[in-house]
Coordinates of C-alpha atoms in Angstrom, one line a residue:
M1 CA -69.3 -6.5 -63.5
S2 CA -71.2 -7.6 -60.5
L3 CA -69.2 -7.5 -57.2
L4 CA -69.2 -11.6 -57.2
G5 CA -67.5 -11.8 -60.6
A6 CA -64.8 -9.1 -59.3
G7 CA -64.6 -11.2 -56.0
L8 CA -64.0 -14.4 -57.7
L9 CA -61.2 -12.8 -60.0
Q10 CA -59.3 -11.8 -57.0
L11 CA -59.7 -15.3 -55.8
D12 CA -58.4 -16.7 -58.7
A13 CA -55.4 -13.9 -59.3
A14 CA -54.4 -14.9 -55.4
A15 CA -54.1 -18.8 -56.2
A16 CA -52.4 -18.1 -59.6
A17 CA -50.1 -16.2 -57.5
G18 CA -49.3 -19.4 -55.3
P19 CA -48.7 -19.1 -51.1
R20 CA -47.4 -16.0 -49.8
P21 CA -43.4 -16.6 -49.2
P22 CA -42.2 -16.4 -45.8
N23 CA -40.8 -13.2 -44.2
L24 CA -37.5 -12.8 -43.1
V25 CA -36.4 -11.4 -40.1
F26 CA -32.6 -11.1 -39.4
I27 CA -31.3 -10.0 -36.2
L28 CA -27.5 -9.1 -36.3
T29 CA -25.3 -8.3 -32.9
D30 CA -22.3 -6.2 -32.9
N31 CA -19.3 -8.0 -31.0
Q32 CA -21.3 -11.1 -29.3
G33 CA -19.9 -14.0 -28.3
A34 CA -22.7 -17.3 -28.0
W35 CA -21.5 -17.5 -24.5
T36 CA -23.0 -14.3 -23.1
L37 CA -26.5 -16.2 -24.1
G38 CA -28.9 -18.1 -21.4
C39 CA -29.1 -20.5 -24.0
Y40 CA -25.9 -21.1 -24.5
G41 CA -25.5 -21.6 -21.1
N42 CA -24.6 -18.3 -19.6
P43 CA -25.5 -18.4 -15.9
D44 CA -25.7 -14.4 -15.5
I45 CA -27.1 -12.4 -18.2
R46 CA -30.7 -12.5 -18.5
T47 CA -32.1 -13.4 -22.1
P48 CA -35.2 -14.5 -21.9
H49 CA -36.9 -14.1 -25.6
I50 CA -33.4 -15.1 -27.3
N51 CA -33.7 -18.1 -25.1
A52 CA -37.0 -18.9 -25.7
L53 CA -35.9 -18.1 -29.9
A54 CA -33.8 -21.2 -29.3
T55 CA -36.5 -22.7 -27.5
G56 CA -38.9 -22.4 -29.9
G57 CA -36.4 -23.5 -33.1
L58 CA -33.0 -24.9 -33.7
R59 CA -30.0 -23.8 -32.6
F60 CA -26.7 -24.5 -33.4
T61 CA -24.0 -24.9 -31.5
R62 CA -21.1 -24.5 -33.4
A63 CA -21.7 -21.4 -35.7
L64 CA -18.3 -19.6 -36.4
A65 CA -17.5 -16.2 -38.3
S66 CA -15.0 -15.9 -41.2
N67 CA -13.5 -12.9 -39.6
P68 CA -13.4 -10.9 -36.2
V69 CA -14.5 -7.4 -36.9
C70 CA -17.8 -5.8 -38.2
S71 CA -17.8 -4.7 -41.9
P72 CA -16.2 -7.9 -43.5
T73 CA -18.4 -10.3 -41.6
R74 CA -21.2 -8.3 -42.4
A75 CA -20.2 -8.1 -46.1
T76 CA -20.2 -11.9 -45.9
F77 CA -23.6 -12.9 -44.4
L78 CA -25.3 -10.6 -47.3
T79 CA -23.1 -11.9 -50.0
G80 CA -21.9 -15.8 -48.9
L81 CA -18.4 -14.2 -50.0
L82 CA -14.9 -14.5 -48.2
P83 CA -13.2 -11.5 -47.0
S84 CA -10.4 -12.2 -49.8
Q85 CA -13.4 -12.5 -52.5
H86 CA -15.3 -9.0 -51.3
G87 CA -12.6 -7.0 -50.5
V88 CA -13.5 -5.9 -47.4
H89 CA -10.6 -7.0 -44.9
S90 CA -10.7 -5.1 -42.2
F91 CA -13.6 -2.7 -40.7
L92 CA -14.6 0.2 -42.9
D93 CA -12.8 4.1 -42.1
R94 CA -15.5 6.5 -41.4
K95 CA -14.7 8.4 -44.7
F96 CA -16.2 5.3 -46.6
M97 CA -19.4 6.0 -45.1
M98 CA -20.1 10.0 -45.3
G99 CA -19.1 12.7 -47.2
P100 CA -16.9 12.9 -50.5
E101 CA -15.2 10.0 -50.4
A102 CA -18.0 7.3 -49.6
Y103 CA -19.0 4.1 -51.6
N104 CA -20.8 1.1 -51.2
T105 CA -18.1 -1.6 -50.6
L106 CA -21.2 -4.1 -52.0
A107 CA -21.9 -2.5 -55.3
E108 CA -20.3 -4.8 -57.4
F109 CA -22.2 -7.7 -55.9
R110 CA -25.6 -9.4 -55.7
S111 CA -26.7 -9.1 -52.2
L112 CA -29.3 -10.3 -49.8
G113 CA -31.4 -7.5 -50.2
E114 CA -31.2 -6.8 -54.0
I115 CA -32.1 -11.0 -54.5
L116 CA -35.1 -10.8 -51.8
R117 CA -36.2 -7.4 -53.5
D118 CA -36.3 -8.6 -57.3
A119 CA -37.8 -11.7 -55.4
G120 CA -41.1 -9.4 -54.3
Y121 CA -39.8 -8.1 -51.0
V122 CA -40.0 -4.7 -49.6
C123 CA -37.1 -4.8 -47.7
G124 CA -35.8 -2.6 -44.4
L125 CA -32.8 -1.7 -42.9
S126 CA -32.7 -0.6 -39.0
G127 CA -29.3 -0.4 -37.5
K128 CA -25.8 -0.3 -38.1
W129 CA -25.0 -0.8 -41.6
H130 CA -21.1 -0.1 -41.8
L131 CA -20.5 -1.1 -45.2
G132 CA -20.4 1.8 -46.9
R133 CA -22.3 5.6 -48.2
N134 CA -24.6 5.1 -45.2
L135 CA -26.1 8.5 -45.9
Q136 CA -28.3 6.8 -49.2
P137 CA -30.3 3.5 -49.0
S138 CA -28.9 0.7 -50.8
E139 CA -28.3 -3.0 -51.9
G140 CA -31.9 -3.5 -52.4
F141 CA -33.4 -1.9 -49.3
S142 CA -36.3 0.8 -49.7
F143 CA -36.6 1.6 -45.5
W144 CA -33.4 2.8 -44.4
V145 CA -32.6 4.2 -40.9
T146 CA -28.9 3.3 -39.9
K147 CA -25.7 5.1 -38.1
P148 CA -23.4 7.2 -40.1
D149 CA -20.8 5.5 -38.4
G150 CA -19.5 1.7 -37.4
G151 CA -18.4 2.0 -34.0
T152 CA -19.9 3.1 -30.9
S153 CA -18.9 5.2 -28.1
E154 CA -22.7 5.4 -26.3
F155 CA -26.0 4.4 -26.9
Y156 CA -27.4 7.7 -25.8
D157 CA -27.4 11.0 -27.5
Q158 CA -25.6 9.8 -30.7
P159 CA -26.3 10.8 -34.1
V160 CA -28.1 8.9 -36.3
I161 CA -29.5 8.9 -39.9
E162 CA -33.4 9.0 -41.1
D163 CA -35.1 10.5 -44.0
G164 CA -31.2 10.9 -45.8
A165 CA -30.3 13.3 -43.0
V166 CA -28.3 13.1 -39.8
R167 CA -30.1 13.9 -36.5
T168 CA -29.0 13.1 -32.8
E169 CA -31.6 10.4 -31.6
P170 CA -31.7 11.3 -27.1
G171 CA -32.8 7.7 -25.9
S172 CA -31.0 4.2 -26.7
T173 CA -29.9 3.3 -30.1
T174 CA -30.8 -0.2 -29.1
D175 CA -34.3 1.0 -28.6
L176 CA -34.2 2.7 -31.7
W177 CA -33.9 0.2 -33.7
T178 CA -36.6 -1.7 -32.4
R179 CA -39.0 0.7 -32.4
K180 CA -38.1 1.7 -36.1
G181 CA -38.3 -2.2 -37.2
I182 CA -41.7 -2.7 -35.8
E183 CA -42.9 0.0 -37.6
F184 CA -41.4 -1.4 -40.7
I185 CA -43.4 -4.7 -39.8
A186 CA -46.7 -3.0 -39.2
A187 CA -46.1 -0.8 -42.4
N188 CA -45.0 -4.3 -44.5
R189 CA -47.6 -7.1 -43.0
D190 CA -49.5 -7.8 -46.3
R191 CA -46.8 -8.5 -48.4
P192 CA -43.4 -9.9 -48.0
F193 CA -40.7 -8.0 -46.4
F194 CA -37.2 -8.3 -45.2
L195 CA -36.2 -6.8 -41.9
F196 CA -32.7 -6.2 -41.5
L197 CA -32.6 -5.6 -37.7
A198 CA -28.9 -4.7 -37.3
Y199 CA -27.9 -4.0 -33.5
N200 CA -24.8 -2.0 -33.0
G201 CA -24.8 -3.7 -29.4
P202 CA -23.9 -5.1 -27.1
Y203 CA -20.7 -3.8 -28.5
C204 CA -18.4 -5.1 -25.4
L205 CA -15.5 -2.2 -26.7
G206 CA -13.9 0.9 -26.6
P207 CA -14.8 4.4 -24.2
L208 CA -18.1 3.0 -23.3
M209 CA -16.6 0.1 -21.1
S210 CA -15.9 2.5 -18.3
R211 CA -18.9 4.2 -18.1
P212 CA -22.0 2.8 -15.9
P213 CA -25.4 1.4 -18.2
R214 CA -28.4 3.6 -18.2
N215 CA -30.8 0.9 -19.4
R216 CA -33.5 -0.5 -17.1
H217 CA -30.7 -3.3 -16.7
A218 CA -28.3 -1.3 -14.6
A219 CA -29.2 -2.2 -11.2
R220 CA -29.8 -5.5 -11.6
Y221 CA -26.1 -6.4 -12.5
R222 CA -24.7 -3.7 -10.6
G223 CA -22.4 -5.3 -8.2
H224 CA -23.1 -8.8 -9.2
R225 CA -20.5 -11.5 -8.8
F226 CA -20.0 -13.2 -12.3
Q227 CA -19.1 -16.4 -12.8
S228 CA -18.8 -16.3 -16.7
F229 CA -16.7 -13.4 -16.8
P230 CA -12.8 -15.2 -15.7
V231 CA -10.7 -13.1 -13.3
D232 CA -7.1 -14.6 -14.8
A233 CA -3.8 -13.1 -15.8
M234 CA -3.3 -11.2 -19.1
H235 CA -2.9 -13.3 -22.1
P236 CA 0.7 -11.7 -23.3
W237 CA -0.9 -11.2 -26.7
Q238 CA -3.3 -8.9 -25.8
Y239 CA -2.8 -5.5 -27.5
H240 CA -5.9 -3.7 -26.8
N241 CA -8.6 -3.7 -24.4
K242 CA -5.9 -4.0 -21.2
Q243 CA -7.7 -1.6 -18.9
F244 CA -11.0 -3.6 -19.0
H245 CA -9.4 -7.3 -17.7
N246 CA -10.8 -8.2 -14.5
T247 CA -12.6 -4.7 -14.2
Q248 CA -16.4 -4.9 -12.7
L249 CA -17.6 -2.3 -14.3
A250 CA -17.1 -3.5 -18.1
M251 CA -18.7 -7.0 -17.3
E252 CA -21.7 -4.8 -15.6
R253 CA -22.0 -2.9 -18.9
V254 CA -21.8 -5.9 -21.1
A255 CA -24.3 -7.7 -19.4
A256 CA -27.1 -4.7 -19.2
E257 CA -26.5 -3.8 -23.3
T258 CA -26.8 -8.1 -24.0
A259 CA -30.0 -8.0 -21.6
G260 CA -31.5 -4.4 -23.7
V261 CA -31.0 -6.0 -27.0
D262 CA -32.9 -9.2 -25.6
D263 CA -35.8 -6.6 -24.8
G264 CA -35.8 -5.3 -28.4
V265 CA -36.0 -9.3 -29.7
G266 CA -39.3 -9.7 -27.1
E267 CA -40.7 -6.7 -28.7
V268 CA -40.3 -7.8 -32.7
M269 CA -41.2 -11.2 -31.6
A270 CA -44.6 -9.2 -30.1
A271 CA -45.0 -7.1 -32.3
L272 CA -45.1 -10.6 -35.2
E273 CA -47.9 -11.8 -33.3
R274 CA -49.9 -8.8 -32.6
C275 CA -49.8 -8.4 -36.9
N276 CA -50.4 -11.9 -37.0
L277 CA -47.2 -12.7 -38.7
A278 CA -45.5 -15.4 -36.4
A279 CA -46.1 -18.0 -38.5
D280 CA -45.2 -16.8 -41.7
T281 CA -42.4 -15.2 -40.8
L282 CA -38.4 -16.8 -40.4
V283 CA -36.3 -15.5 -37.7
V284 CA -32.8 -15.4 -37.4
Y285 CA -30.7 -14.4 -34.7
A286 CA -26.6 -14.0 -34.8
A287 CA -23.9 -12.2 -34.6
D288 CA -21.2 -10.1 -36.4
Q289 CA -18.3 -12.0 -35.0
G290 CA -17.1 -13.8 -31.1
W291 CA -16.0 -11.9 -28.3
M292 CA -13.9 -12.4 -25.4
G293 CA -14.5 -11.3 -21.6
G294 CA -11.7 -12.7 -19.9
Q295 CA -11.4 -16.6 -20.9
N296 CA -7.5 -17.3 -21.6
G297 CA -6.6 -14.0 -20.4
L298 CA -8.0 -12.5 -23.7
W299 CA -10.9 -9.4 -23.7
G300 CA -12.3 -8.3 -27.1
M301 CA -12.0 -10.2 -30.8
G302 CA -9.1 -11.4 -32.6
D303 CA -7.9 -8.1 -34.2
H304 CA -7.4 -7.1 -30.3
T305 CA -4.7 -9.2 -29.9
R306 CA -0.7 -9.2 -31.5
P307 CA -0.3 -11.6 -33.6
I308 CA -4.1 -11.3 -34.7
M309 CA -5.6 -14.1 -33.6
A310 CA -8.4 -16.8 -34.6
H311 CA -9.2 -18.1 -31.0
E312 CA -12.6 -20.3 -30.8
L313 CA -14.4 -18.1 -28.5
M314 CA -13.4 -15.3 -30.8
M315 CA -15.2 -16.6 -33.8
Q316 CA -18.2 -18.7 -32.2
V317 CA -21.5 -16.6 -32.9
P318 CA -24.7 -17.5 -31.8
L319 CA -26.8 -18.4 -35.0
I320 CA -30.8 -19.3 -34.2
F321 CA -33.2 -20.1 -37.0
H322 CA -37.0 -19.7 -35.3
H323 CA -39.7 -20.2 -37.7
P324 CA -43.3 -22.0 -35.8
G325 CA -44.6 -24.5 -37.3
R326 CA -41.7 -25.2 -40.2
I327 CA -38.7 -25.2 -38.0
P328 CA -39.1 -28.8 -35.7
A329 CA -38.3 -26.8 -32.0
G330 CA -35.8 -27.4 -29.4
R331 CA -33.5 -28.7 -31.1
T332 CA -29.7 -28.1 -31.5
S333 CA -27.3 -28.5 -34.6
D334 CA -23.5 -29.5 -33.9
L335 CA -22.5 -28.8 -37.4
L336 CA -19.5 -26.5 -38.0
V337 CA -21.4 -23.7 -39.8
S338 CA -20.1 -20.4 -41.1
N339 CA -21.4 -17.1 -42.1
Y340 CA -20.8 -17.6 -45.7
D341 CA -23.1 -20.6 -45.5
F342 CA -26.1 -17.8 -44.2
L343 CA -26.9 -16.5 -47.8
P344 CA -27.0 -19.9 -49.9
T345 CA -29.2 -21.1 -46.6
V346 CA -31.8 -18.8 -46.3
L347 CA -32.7 -18.8 -50.2
G348 CA -32.9 -22.5 -50.1
Y349 CA -34.9 -22.2 -47.3
L350 CA -37.1 -19.5 -48.8
G351 CA -37.6 -21.4 -52.0
L352 CA -35.1 -19.4 -53.7
A353 CA -32.0 -21.6 -54.5
G354 CA -31.8 -20.4 -58.3
K355 CA -31.0 -17.2 -57.0
M356 CA -28.0 -17.9 -55.6
P357 CA -25.2 -15.6 -57.2
Q358 CA -22.9 -17.7 -59.3
S359 CA -19.7 -15.6 -59.9
P360 CA -17.5 -15.3 -57.9
A361 CA -18.6 -18.7 -56.3
S362 CA -19.6 -18.6 -53.3
P363 CA -17.8 -21.4 -50.7
G364 CA -21.0 -21.1 -48.6
R365 CA -23.2 -24.3 -48.4
D366 CA -27.3 -24.7 -48.2
F367 CA -27.8 -26.4 -44.8
S368 CA -31.8 -25.5 -45.0
P369 CA -32.3 -29.2 -45.4
T370 CA -31.1 -29.6 -41.2
L371 CA -33.8 -26.5 -40.6
R372 CA -36.4 -28.7 -41.5
G373 CA -35.2 -31.4 -39.7
Q374 CA -33.9 -33.6 -42.1
E375 CA -30.2 -35.2 -42.6
Q376 CA -28.0 -34.5 -44.9
A377 CA -24.9 -35.0 -45.4
W378 CA -22.5 -32.5 -44.3
T379 CA -18.8 -32.2 -44.0
N380 CA -17.3 -30.2 -41.1
E381 CA -14.6 -27.4 -41.9
I382 CA -14.7 -23.6 -42.2
F383 CA -12.0 -21.1 -43.1
Y384 CA -11.1 -18.1 -41.4
E385 CA -9.4 -14.4 -43.1
M386 CA -8.2 -11.4 -41.0
E387 CA -5.5 -9.5 -43.4
T388 CA -2.0 -12.0 -43.0
C389 CA -3.9 -14.3 -41.0
R390 CA -5.7 -17.4 -41.9
A391 CA -7.2 -20.3 -40.1
V392 CA -8.8 -23.8 -41.4
R393 CA -11.0 -25.7 -38.7
T394 CA -11.8 -29.3 -38.9
E395 CA -13.9 -31.3 -36.8
S396 CA -10.3 -32.8 -35.1
W397 CA -8.1 -29.8 -36.1
K398 CA -7.3 -25.8 -36.1
L399 CA -4.3 -24.7 -38.2
V400 CA -3.8 -21.2 -37.8
A401 CA -0.6 -19.4 -40.5
R402 CA 0.3 -15.9 -40.0
H403 CA 2.2 -14.7 -43.4
P404 CA 5.5 -14.6 -43.8
D405 CA 6.9 -15.2 -41.0
G406 CA 4.4 -17.4 -38.4
P407 CA 3.5 -17.7 -35.7
H408 CA 1.6 -20.5 -36.6
E409 CA -0.3 -22.7 -34.3
L410 CA -1.9 -26.4 -35.0
Y411 CA -4.4 -27.3 -32.3
D412 CA -6.0 -30.7 -31.3
M413 CA -9.5 -29.6 -31.2
R414 CA -10.8 -33.0 -29.1
A415 CA -8.3 -32.6 -27.1
D416 CA -7.9 -28.8 -26.3
P417 CA -11.0 -27.0 -27.6
R418 CA -10.5 -24.2 -25.8

């Protein structure tokens, strides 16, 4: 066969295959309230790259997590199921991540990585997993760089998993996840890919809140008079994190680590531009659950109080969708959405709605028409679960119920949104 004939056959094969589907880069942060970002109104913390994602895409103003801790919310993002369906009700103990008792908590479900792998994507994880059996790749991922644990005591000189072995990463893990994510993008630029870039920052909890930040933003926030961290009397329901209330050092650490994640977002977006992939890639930025930094006298998430809480800021997460030329830029949406809506929406956007698992049935709904700038019917209601605490949030009301003895709470969200 002539070279011309071979070339025509290749063109025919490419045409038959149809246009390349969009890549997916899903950036998920750890313990980040939407209010910590400039695009959500924060006046103190510099997040220019995340702000640019919002300016160039669609920002949801009322995205709420269905649970207040890491493992359940991550399982929900990947499966579209509530904790009472996927069975991950709280953060996972280390023994289920490493060692003889380790197991994959999502093994019985079809999750996002498996669905995209079977649709022809190569799937890579760079960052925090916290869903069990951390040493081995699972759920459709072939590229796998992660942590052996779930919590974060520090960002430097930390154990990480790479090539099936545990080693110590001397630098910042935030920088490591960015670097490995970019390596994955560059290596797979010629085929559809899904990068799950799961930062374990800013992680505004635990011992690191009592240590000065060490990244390039540390000096900027040293002694800064923060407007966005209220200084107030402690709420009587606060149980953990009491030592961080009204503490300058803790505020500085949150700000510096948040800005450090923003650096990584900027590097990833620059890498997509270098590889000529920006127009071919859907980028989603979100957090696993919300977080409070002094508002109403509370510091942390819903499991850091007794009783467990469902405060709006403990639930609200950033949620930004960015795809140049496909998602109209500079818009916001006030739809009340949850992380269990993420899977059906992403599959709908990628043209894979028919691959949405049907059993167990997800409570999630596909808001991909909103991403494309279309009007769609939507009922503003979401559900929240944390062990014996349940909440229902509608446009006008929030009911928080605790089994069996309460206390129960009912709020008029129009009159008393916070």
